[in-house]
Amino acid sequence: MSMNTQGRPTGTGTVSTAATGSSLLPNEPLLFGIGDTEHSGVDLPEVAVSGDFLGGFERKSPLSLAGLTEPEAMRHYVRLSRLNYSIDSGMYPLGSCTMKHNPRLNEKMARLPGFADIHPLQPVSTVKGALELMSELAHWLMTLTNTAAVCLTPKAGAHGEMAGMMAIRAAHQATRQNHRNVVLVPESAHGTNPATAAFLGYTVKAIPARTDGTVDVEAVKGALGSDIAAIMLTNPNTCGLFEPDIIDIAKAVHDAGAYFYCDGANFNAIMGVVRPGDLGIDAMHINLHKTFSTPHGGGGPGAGPVVLSEALAPFAPVPFVRDGDLIEHPEGTHLGRVTAFNGQMGMYVRALTYMLSHGGDGLAQAAKDAVLNANYVKARLGDVFSVPFAEAGFCMHEALFDDSFLEGSGVTTLDFAKALIDEGYHPMTMYFPLVVHGAMLIEPTESESRQTLDHFCETMLDLAADAKAGNAERFTAAPTRAPRRRLDETRAARQPKLKWEAPEPLPQAAE
């Protein structure tokens, strides 16, 4: 066999300077910047092709792929991995996103044979163990929320939200209430709420927040009418506050013939302590990645089960597990599928592992610790940072600040967040919720120790002192220690560069 010596010159040549510096955060180039299209990192035999072997589909132009050796390719991706900020490398202060630690026990269980290697088209008789696990997970989700039914299959919180609202729509259709085409959404709700309602064809009507950041029951009553299908309320809300009038709101909504959808994205603050079903909710999605420690974000895979009250249980999407059997064609008016197959098995295993390893008392303790940590951050920063809705007293799982403490400094919320990158932290949530100008929303979760929180708070206080001292250049130029400096975010979003193009050749110097 002859060897393809393309790209294996024996003479002297140039050495790539790609990513060989000593920086902890190297400016890692693209693969094309490391290799080149003229060489190959692999020796392959010459292939003799005779006749019209590809039926006219032969490539007419070079492949133009960068040729790299295995060490070059491996080092490139390892260096890229060092640029990732993850919950395993540092604290995520993102508000309303609950980036808690993912215990390795969960990962070990999810990789067990029978869970990790099953196929969605296997005969049901061969996956009885997986179905039993799904049944137990469903049982505990209904127990924690005091609800009558659950649909496990939605792939994310917004997907579960849509499934819950579809069940509400089906319930109205079953009673010939098709004229109910308006959904009430408080200003303190998650942004997916109005988007989901609009996606399903509903008209969205906003309910303003009170001066203390909570929903006014009288405002809800004033908006109710024969055209209202539901209210979509987040509790605890995105201001980090528990809605004190939620039971009265639920009663008013039900008395008007509408349903109560509760956004459960912040369930981590109350799991094991408060059962949403006791508060009068009819549907609520649960983000397994935010509440029960399954991996978060990155495009999936995810899981956002939706629990349903007794009134909506007949309209639950299929399939669901009952007594260890997969029910796909139940009697009654159940919705059809909202996703292909039966959901994300790995997420189910991780979530149930988290539940069983904590127990009911452990889940309640995790919720209490999350609230305690958020209030600790609020107390540490509250004398320097400006606190909206201060009259509300204690917060729940997240502490909310606004930008009024930066007034006159020339520093914006965005500048402050960029400077936090230079200090080794992922920035907090910015400019959300919209009811607060220049919002900074911080959720430490229960995962972080007091030492970690103290270090984070000291960093925040140091930045605030610098901003107030007039050192605006520390902020407006940030980040300065990252591989990339500050981008024009509007341009980057609207004119992204997604394709590599060969650089123009340098002009030849005149002789």
Coordinates of C-alpha atoms in Angstrom, one line a residue:
M1 CA 0.0 0.0 0.0
S2 CA 1.5 3.3 -1.0
M3 CA 1.5 6.1 1.6
N4 CA -0.1 9.5 0.9
T5 CA 2.7 11.8 1.7
Q6 CA 0.6 14.9 1.2
G7 CA 1.3 17.2 4.1
R8 CA 4.2 15.2 5.4
P9 CA 7.2 17.3 4.1
T10 CA 10.6 16.2 5.4
G11 CA 12.2 19.6 4.9
T12 CA 12.2 22.6 7.2
G13 CA 9.0 24.6 7.3
T14 CA 7.1 27.1 9.3
V15 CA 5.8 26.4 12.8
S16 CA 2.3 27.4 13.7
T17 CA 2.1 30.0 16.4
A18 CA -1.5 29.1 17.2
A19 CA -2.4 29.2 20.9
T20 CA 1.1 28.5 22.2
G21 CA 1.2 31.5 24.5
S22 CA 1.2 31.1 28.3
S23 CA -2.1 33.0 28.9
L24 CA -4.6 31.3 31.0
L25 CA -7.3 32.6 28.6
P26 CA -5.7 32.2 25.2
N27 CA -7.1 33.9 22.1
E28 CA -7.9 30.5 20.5
P29 CA -8.1 30.7 16.8
L30 CA -10.4 28.7 14.5
L31 CA -9.2 25.3 13.3
F32 CA -8.4 27.0 10.0
G33 CA -6.0 29.3 11.9
I34 CA -4.1 26.3 13.3
G35 CA -4.0 24.0 10.3
D36 CA -4.3 24.8 6.6
T37 CA -6.2 23.4 3.6
E38 CA -3.1 22.2 1.8
H39 CA -2.1 19.5 4.2
S40 CA -3.7 16.5 5.9
G41 CA -3.1 15.3 9.4
V42 CA -3.8 11.7 8.5
D43 CA -2.0 9.4 6.0
L44 CA -4.5 7.8 3.7
P45 CA -4.0 5.4 0.8
E46 CA -4.6 6.7 -2.7
V47 CA -8.0 5.6 -3.9
A48 CA -8.4 4.6 -7.5
V49 CA -11.9 5.3 -8.8
S50 CA -12.9 4.1 -12.2
G51 CA -16.0 5.0 -14.2
D52 CA -18.9 7.1 -13.0
F53 CA -18.7 5.7 -9.5
L54 CA -20.6 8.6 -7.8
G55 CA -23.1 9.1 -10.5
G56 CA -22.1 12.6 -11.4
F57 CA -21.8 13.8 -7.8
E58 CA -18.0 14.0 -7.8
R59 CA -16.7 17.1 -6.1
K60 CA -15.7 19.7 -8.6
S61 CA -13.7 21.9 -6.1
P62 CA -11.3 21.3 -3.3
L63 CA -12.7 20.2 0.1
S64 CA -11.0 23.1 1.9
L65 CA -10.9 21.5 5.3
A66 CA -8.1 22.4 7.6
G67 CA -5.7 19.5 8.1
L68 CA -4.6 18.9 11.7
T69 CA -2.8 16.1 13.5
E70 CA -4.6 14.4 16.3
P71 CA -2.6 16.3 19.0
E72 CA -3.4 19.6 17.3
A73 CA -7.1 18.8 17.2
M74 CA -7.1 17.6 20.7
R75 CA -5.3 20.6 22.1
H76 CA -7.6 23.0 20.2
Y77 CA -10.7 21.5 21.9
V78 CA -9.1 21.3 25.3
R79 CA -8.1 24.9 25.1
L80 CA -11.6 25.8 24.1
S81 CA -12.9 23.9 27.1
R82 CA -10.8 26.0 29.4
L83 CA -12.7 29.0 28.1
N84 CA -16.0 27.6 29.3
Y85 CA -17.5 29.0 32.5
S86 CA -19.5 26.3 34.2
I87 CA -21.0 25.5 37.6
D88 CA -18.1 23.2 38.1
S89 CA -15.6 26.0 37.8
G90 CA -17.3 28.9 39.6
M91 CA -20.5 30.4 41.0
Y92 CA -23.3 31.4 38.7
P93 CA -25.1 34.4 40.1
L94 CA -27.7 34.3 37.4
G95 CA -31.1 35.4 38.8
S96 CA -34.2 33.4 37.9
C97 CA -32.1 30.6 36.3
T98 CA -31.2 28.5 39.3
M99 CA -27.7 27.2 38.3
K100 CA -27.3 24.7 41.1
H101 CA -24.7 22.0 41.5
N102 CA -25.3 18.8 39.6
P103 CA -24.3 16.0 41.9
R104 CA -22.1 13.3 40.4
L105 CA -24.4 10.6 41.9
N106 CA -27.1 11.7 39.4
E107 CA -24.7 11.3 36.5
K108 CA -23.6 7.8 37.7
M109 CA -27.3 6.7 37.9
A110 CA -28.1 8.2 34.5
R111 CA -25.3 6.1 32.9
L112 CA -26.6 2.7 34.3
P113 CA -27.4 0.1 31.6
G114 CA -31.2 0.1 31.0
F115 CA -31.4 3.9 31.3
A116 CA -28.5 5.2 29.2
D117 CA -28.8 2.7 26.4
I118 CA -32.5 2.3 25.8
H119 CA -34.0 3.2 22.5
P120 CA -37.4 5.0 22.1
L121 CA -38.6 2.4 19.6
Q122 CA -37.9 -0.6 21.9
P123 CA -40.9 -2.8 22.7
V124 CA -42.6 -1.6 25.8
S125 CA -42.1 -5.0 27.4
T126 CA -38.3 -4.5 27.4
V127 CA -38.3 -1.1 29.3
K128 CA -40.4 -2.0 32.3
G129 CA -37.7 -0.6 34.7
A130 CA -37.6 2.7 32.9
L131 CA -41.4 3.0 33.0
E132 CA -41.4 2.2 36.7
L133 CA -38.9 5.0 37.2
M134 CA -41.0 7.4 35.2
S135 CA -44.1 6.4 37.2
E136 CA -42.2 7.0 40.5
L137 CA -41.0 10.4 39.3
A138 CA -44.5 11.3 38.3
H139 CA -45.8 10.3 41.7
W140 CA -43.3 12.5 43.5
L141 CA -43.9 15.5 41.3
M142 CA -47.6 15.2 42.0
T143 CA -47.0 14.7 45.7
L144 CA -44.7 17.8 46.0
T145 CA -47.2 20.0 44.2
N146 CA -50.5 18.3 45.4
T147 CA -51.9 17.9 41.9
A148 CA -53.8 15.2 40.1
A149 CA -51.9 14.5 36.9
V150 CA -48.5 15.1 35.3
C151 CA -47.2 15.1 31.7
L152 CA -43.5 14.2 31.8
T153 CA -42.7 14.6 28.1
P154 CA -42.2 18.4 27.5
K155 CA -38.6 19.1 26.6
A156 CA -38.2 22.4 28.5
G157 CA -40.0 24.8 30.8
A158 CA -41.5 26.8 27.9
H159 CA -42.6 23.5 26.3
G160 CA -44.3 22.4 29.5
E161 CA -45.9 25.8 29.8
M162 CA -47.3 25.4 26.3
A163 CA -48.7 21.9 27.2
G164 CA -50.4 23.3 30.3
M165 CA -52.0 26.2 28.4
M166 CA -53.1 23.7 25.7
A167 CA -54.8 21.7 28.4
I168 CA -56.6 24.9 29.6
R169 CA -57.6 25.6 26.0
A170 CA -59.0 22.1 25.6
A171 CA -60.9 22.4 28.8
H172 CA -62.6 25.5 27.6
Q173 CA -63.4 24.0 24.3
A174 CA -65.0 21.0 26.0
T175 CA -67.4 23.3 27.7
R176 CA -68.0 25.4 24.6
Q177 CA -66.1 28.4 26.1
N178 CA -64.2 29.2 22.9
H179 CA -64.9 32.9 23.4
R180 CA -62.4 32.9 26.2
N181 CA -59.4 34.3 24.2
V182 CA -57.6 36.6 26.7
V183 CA -54.8 35.6 29.1
L184 CA -53.8 37.8 32.0
V185 CA -50.0 38.1 32.5
P186 CA -48.6 40.1 35.4
E187 CA -45.6 42.3 34.6
S188 CA -43.5 40.3 37.2
A189 CA -44.0 37.1 35.2
H190 CA -41.4 35.3 33.2
G191 CA -41.1 36.5 29.6
T192 CA -42.1 33.1 28.2
N193 CA -45.6 33.5 29.7
P194 CA -46.9 36.1 27.3
A195 CA -45.0 34.5 24.4
T196 CA -46.6 31.1 25.1
A197 CA -50.1 32.7 25.3
A198 CA -49.6 34.6 22.1
F199 CA -48.2 31.5 20.3
L200 CA -51.4 29.7 21.1
G201 CA -53.5 32.5 19.7
Y202 CA -54.5 34.2 22.9
T203 CA -54.6 38.0 23.4
V204 CA -52.3 39.0 26.3
K205 CA -53.4 41.6 28.8
A206 CA -50.8 42.8 31.2
I207 CA -51.4 43.3 35.0
P208 CA -49.2 46.0 36.5
A209 CA -47.1 45.3 39.6
R210 CA -47.8 47.1 42.9
T211 CA -45.2 49.3 44.4
D212 CA -44.0 46.4 46.5
G213 CA -43.3 44.3 43.4
T214 CA -46.3 41.9 43.8
V215 CA -49.5 41.4 42.0
D216 CA -52.6 43.4 43.1
V217 CA -55.6 41.1 43.6
E218 CA -57.9 44.0 43.0
A219 CA -56.2 44.7 39.6
V220 CA -56.7 41.1 38.7
K221 CA -60.4 41.2 39.7
G222 CA -60.8 44.4 37.7
A223 CA -59.4 42.7 34.6
L224 CA -61.5 39.5 34.8
G225 CA -64.5 39.0 32.5
S226 CA -66.2 36.4 30.4
D227 CA -63.4 36.5 27.8
I228 CA -60.6 35.6 30.2
A229 CA -59.2 32.1 29.7
A230 CA -56.5 32.1 32.3
I231 CA -54.0 34.0 34.3
M232 CA -50.3 33.1 34.0
L233 CA -48.5 34.1 37.2
T234 CA -45.0 33.3 38.3
N235 CA -44.6 32.4 42.0
P236 CA -42.2 33.3 43.5
N237 CA -42.1 36.0 41.0
T238 CA -39.1 37.4 39.1
C239 CA -38.6 40.1 41.7
G240 CA -37.7 37.3 44.1
L241 CA -40.9 37.8 46.1
F242 CA -43.6 35.3 47.1
E243 CA -47.0 36.5 46.0
P244 CA -48.9 37.0 49.3
D245 CA -52.4 37.2 47.7
I246 CA -52.0 34.2 45.5
I247 CA -54.9 32.2 47.2
D248 CA -57.3 35.2 46.7
I249 CA -56.1 35.6 43.1
A250 CA -56.8 31.9 42.4
K251 CA -60.3 32.2 43.9
A252 CA -61.1 35.3 41.9
V253 CA -59.9 33.6 38.7
H254 CA -61.9 30.4 39.3
D255 CA -65.0 32.4 40.2
A256 CA -64.8 34.1 36.8
G257 CA -64.6 30.7 35.1
A258 CA -60.9 30.9 34.2
Y259 CA -57.9 28.8 35.1
F260 CA -54.8 29.5 37.0
Y261 CA -51.5 28.7 35.3
C262 CA -48.5 29.1 37.6
D263 CA -45.0 29.4 36.2
G264 CA -43.0 26.9 38.2
A265 CA -39.5 28.0 37.1
N266 CA -38.8 29.3 40.6
F267 CA -40.1 26.2 42.4
N268 CA -36.6 25.6 43.8
A269 CA -37.5 28.3 46.4
I270 CA -40.5 26.5 47.8
M271 CA -40.2 22.8 47.0
G272 CA -41.0 20.6 50.0
V273 CA -42.2 23.7 51.9
V274 CA -45.3 24.9 49.9
R275 CA -47.5 22.7 47.7
P276 CA -48.8 24.9 44.8
G277 CA -51.9 22.8 44.5
D278 CA -52.9 24.1 48.0
L279 CA -52.7 27.6 46.6
G280 CA -55.3 26.9 43.9
I281 CA -53.2 26.5 40.8
D282 CA -54.5 24.4 37.9
A283 CA -51.4 23.9 35.9
M284 CA -47.7 24.4 36.5
H285 CA -44.5 23.4 34.7
I286 CA -41.5 22.3 36.6
N287 CA -38.0 22.8 35.2
L288 CA -36.1 19.7 36.3
H289 CA -32.9 21.5 35.4
K290 CA -33.6 24.3 37.8
T291 CA -35.3 22.4 40.7
F292 CA -33.9 18.9 40.7
S293 CA -30.4 19.5 39.5
T294 CA -30.4 18.0 36.0
P295 CA -28.0 19.8 33.7
H296 CA -29.0 23.3 32.7
G297 CA -29.3 24.9 29.3
G298 CA -27.0 24.6 26.3
G299 CA -29.8 23.7 24.0
G300 CA -30.8 20.5 25.7
P301 CA -31.6 17.8 26.3
G302 CA -34.0 19.1 28.9
A303 CA -37.2 18.3 30.6
G304 CA -40.1 20.5 31.7
P305 CA -43.0 18.3 33.1
V306 CA -46.3 20.0 33.7
V307 CA -48.6 19.1 36.6
L308 CA -52.3 19.5 36.3
S309 CA -55.2 20.0 38.8
E310 CA -58.1 17.6 39.0
A311 CA -60.1 19.9 36.8
L312 CA -57.5 19.7 34.0
A313 CA -56.4 16.1 34.5
P314 CA -58.8 14.8 31.8
F315 CA -57.0 16.9 29.3
A316 CA -53.4 15.9 30.1
P317 CA -51.2 15.2 27.1
V318 CA -50.2 11.6 26.3
P319 CA -48.4 9.4 26.9
F320 CA -48.3 8.9 30.6
V321 CA -47.4 6.0 32.9
R322 CA -50.0 4.3 35.0
D323 CA -49.2 1.3 37.2
G324 CA -46.0 0.7 35.3
D325 CA -47.7 0.7 31.9
L326 CA -47.3 3.3 29.1
I327 CA -50.7 4.8 28.3
E328 CA -50.8 6.2 24.8
H329 CA -54.5 6.0 23.9
P330 CA -56.6 6.6 27.1
E331 CA -60.3 6.9 27.1
G332 CA -61.6 10.4 27.3
T333 CA -60.6 13.8 26.0
H334 CA -56.8 13.7 26.6
L335 CA -54.7 15.8 24.4
G336 CA -52.4 14.0 21.9
R337 CA -48.7 14.1 22.0
V338 CA -46.7 17.3 22.6
T339 CA -43.4 15.7 21.6
A340 CA -42.1 12.6 19.9
F341 CA -41.6 9.5 22.0
N342 CA -41.6 9.6 25.7
G343 CA -39.3 12.4 26.9
Q344 CA -35.7 12.6 28.0
M345 CA -34.8 9.5 30.1
G346 CA -31.5 10.9 31.3
M347 CA -33.3 13.9 32.9
Y348 CA -35.8 11.7 34.6
V349 CA -33.1 9.5 36.2
R350 CA -31.1 12.5 37.4
A351 CA -34.2 14.2 38.9
L352 CA -35.5 11.2 40.7
T353 CA -32.0 10.4 42.0
Y354 CA -31.8 13.9 43.4
M355 CA -35.3 13.5 45.0
L356 CA -34.5 10.1 46.6
S357 CA -31.1 11.1 47.8
H358 CA -32.5 14.2 49.6
G359 CA -35.8 12.9 50.8
G360 CA -38.7 15.2 51.5
D361 CA -36.9 16.9 54.4
G362 CA -33.8 17.3 52.4
L363 CA -35.7 19.0 49.5
A364 CA -37.3 21.4 52.0
Q365 CA -33.9 22.1 53.5
A366 CA -32.4 22.9 50.0
A367 CA -35.3 25.3 49.4
K368 CA -34.7 27.0 52.8
D369 CA -31.0 27.2 52.2
A370 CA -31.6 28.8 48.7
V371 CA -33.7 31.5 50.4
L372 CA -31.2 31.9 53.2
N373 CA -28.3 32.4 50.7
A374 CA -30.3 35.0 48.7
N375 CA -31.1 37.0 51.8
Y376 CA -27.5 36.8 52.9
V377 CA -26.4 38.3 49.6
K378 CA -29.1 41.0 49.9
A379 CA -28.0 41.8 53.5
R380 CA -24.3 42.0 52.6
L381 CA -24.9 44.2 49.5
G382 CA -28.0 46.1 50.6
D383 CA -26.2 49.0 52.3
V384 CA -24.3 49.9 49.1
F385 CA -26.4 48.6 46.3
S386 CA -29.9 50.0 45.8
V387 CA -32.8 47.7 46.6
P388 CA -36.1 48.1 44.9
F389 CA -39.2 47.0 46.8
A390 CA -37.3 47.2 50.1
E391 CA -40.6 47.5 52.0
A392 CA -41.2 43.8 51.0
G393 CA -38.6 42.8 53.6
F394 CA -37.1 39.4 53.0
C395 CA -36.7 38.0 49.5
M396 CA -37.1 34.4 48.4
H397 CA -34.5 32.7 46.2
E398 CA -33.0 35.7 44.5
A399 CA -31.9 39.2 45.5
L400 CA -32.9 42.1 43.2
F401 CA -31.0 45.4 42.9
D402 CA -31.3 48.3 40.5
D403 CA -28.8 50.8 39.0
S404 CA -29.7 53.9 41.0
F405 CA -26.6 53.5 43.2
L406 CA -24.5 54.0 40.0
E407 CA -26.2 57.4 39.2
G408 CA -23.6 60.0 38.2
S409 CA -20.8 57.5 38.0
G410 CA -20.8 57.1 34.2
V411 CA -21.2 53.3 34.8
T412 CA -24.1 51.3 33.5
T413 CA -25.5 47.9 34.6
L414 CA -23.9 46.5 31.5
D415 CA -20.5 48.0 32.4
F416 CA -20.7 46.6 35.9
A417 CA -21.5 43.1 34.6
K418 CA -18.6 43.3 32.1
A419 CA -16.2 44.2 34.9
L420 CA -17.4 41.2 36.9
I421 CA -16.1 39.0 34.1
D422 CA -12.6 40.5 34.8
E423 CA -13.0 39.4 38.4
G424 CA -13.6 35.8 37.3
Y425 CA -17.4 35.6 37.7
H426 CA -20.2 35.0 35.3
P427 CA -22.3 38.2 35.4
M428 CA -25.6 38.3 37.2
T429 CA -28.9 38.6 35.2
M430 CA -29.1 42.1 33.8
Y431 CA -32.1 44.3 32.9
F432 CA -34.6 41.7 34.1
P433 CA -37.2 41.9 35.4
L434 CA -38.4 44.8 33.2
V435 CA -40.3 46.4 36.1
V436 CA -37.0 47.5 37.6
H437 CA -34.7 50.0 35.8
G438 CA -31.1 48.6 35.3
A439 CA -32.0 45.5 37.2
M440 CA -29.3 43.2 38.6
L441 CA -30.9 39.9 39.7
I442 CA -28.7 37.5 41.7
E443 CA -29.6 34.0 42.7
P444 CA -26.9 32.1 44.6
T445 CA -28.9 28.9 45.0
E446 CA -28.4 26.5 47.9
S447 CA -25.2 25.1 46.4
E448 CA -22.9 27.9 47.5
S449 CA -21.1 28.0 50.8
R450 CA -20.9 31.1 53.0
Q451 CA -17.2 31.5 52.0
T452 CA -18.1 31.5 48.3
L453 CA -20.8 34.1 48.9
D454 CA -18.5 36.3 51.0
H455 CA -15.9 36.3 48.2
F456 CA -18.6 37.2 45.7
C457 CA -20.0 39.9 47.8
E458 CA -16.6 41.4 48.5
T459 CA -15.9 41.5 44.8
M460 CA -19.3 43.2 44.2
L461 CA -18.6 45.8 46.9
D462 CA -15.1 46.5 45.6
L463 CA -16.6 47.1 42.1
A464 CA -19.3 49.4 43.6
A465 CA -16.6 51.4 45.5
D466 CA -14.5 51.8 42.4
A467 CA -17.6 53.0 40.4
K468 CA -18.6 55.5 43.0
A469 CA -14.9 56.7 43.2
G470 CA -15.1 57.8 39.5
N471 CA -12.9 55.0 38.1
A472 CA -15.2 54.5 35.2
E473 CA -12.5 53.3 32.9
R474 CA -12.3 50.0 34.9
F475 CA -15.9 49.4 33.7
T476 CA -16.3 51.0 30.3
A477 CA -13.2 49.1 28.9
A478 CA -14.1 45.7 30.5
P479 CA -13.6 42.9 30.0
T480 CA -9.8 43.3 29.6
R481 CA -8.8 39.8 30.8
A482 CA -11.0 37.8 28.5
P483 CA -10.0 36.3 25.1
R484 CA -12.4 38.8 23.5
R485 CA -13.0 42.4 24.4
R486 CA -16.4 43.9 24.5
L487 CA -18.4 43.3 21.4
D488 CA -21.0 45.4 19.7
E489 CA -23.8 43.2 20.9
T490 CA -26.4 44.6 18.6
R491 CA -24.3 44.1 15.5
A492 CA -23.1 40.6 16.7
A493 CA -26.7 39.5 17.1
R494 CA -27.8 40.9 13.7
Q495 CA -24.7 40.3 11.6
P496 CA -23.2 37.2 13.1
K497 CA -20.1 35.7 11.4
L498 CA -20.9 32.0 11.1
K499 CA -18.7 31.1 8.2
W500 CA -14.9 31.0 7.9
E501 CA -13.5 32.9 5.0
A502 CA -9.9 32.8 3.9
P503 CA -8.2 36.1 4.6
E504 CA -7.2 38.3 1.8
P505 CA -3.6 37.9 0.7
L506 CA -1.3 40.6 2.0
P507 CA -0.2 43.0 -0.7
Q508 CA 3.3 42.4 -2.1
A509 CA 5.9 45.0 -1.2
A510 CA 7.3 46.9 -4.2
E511 CA 10.8 45.8 -5.1

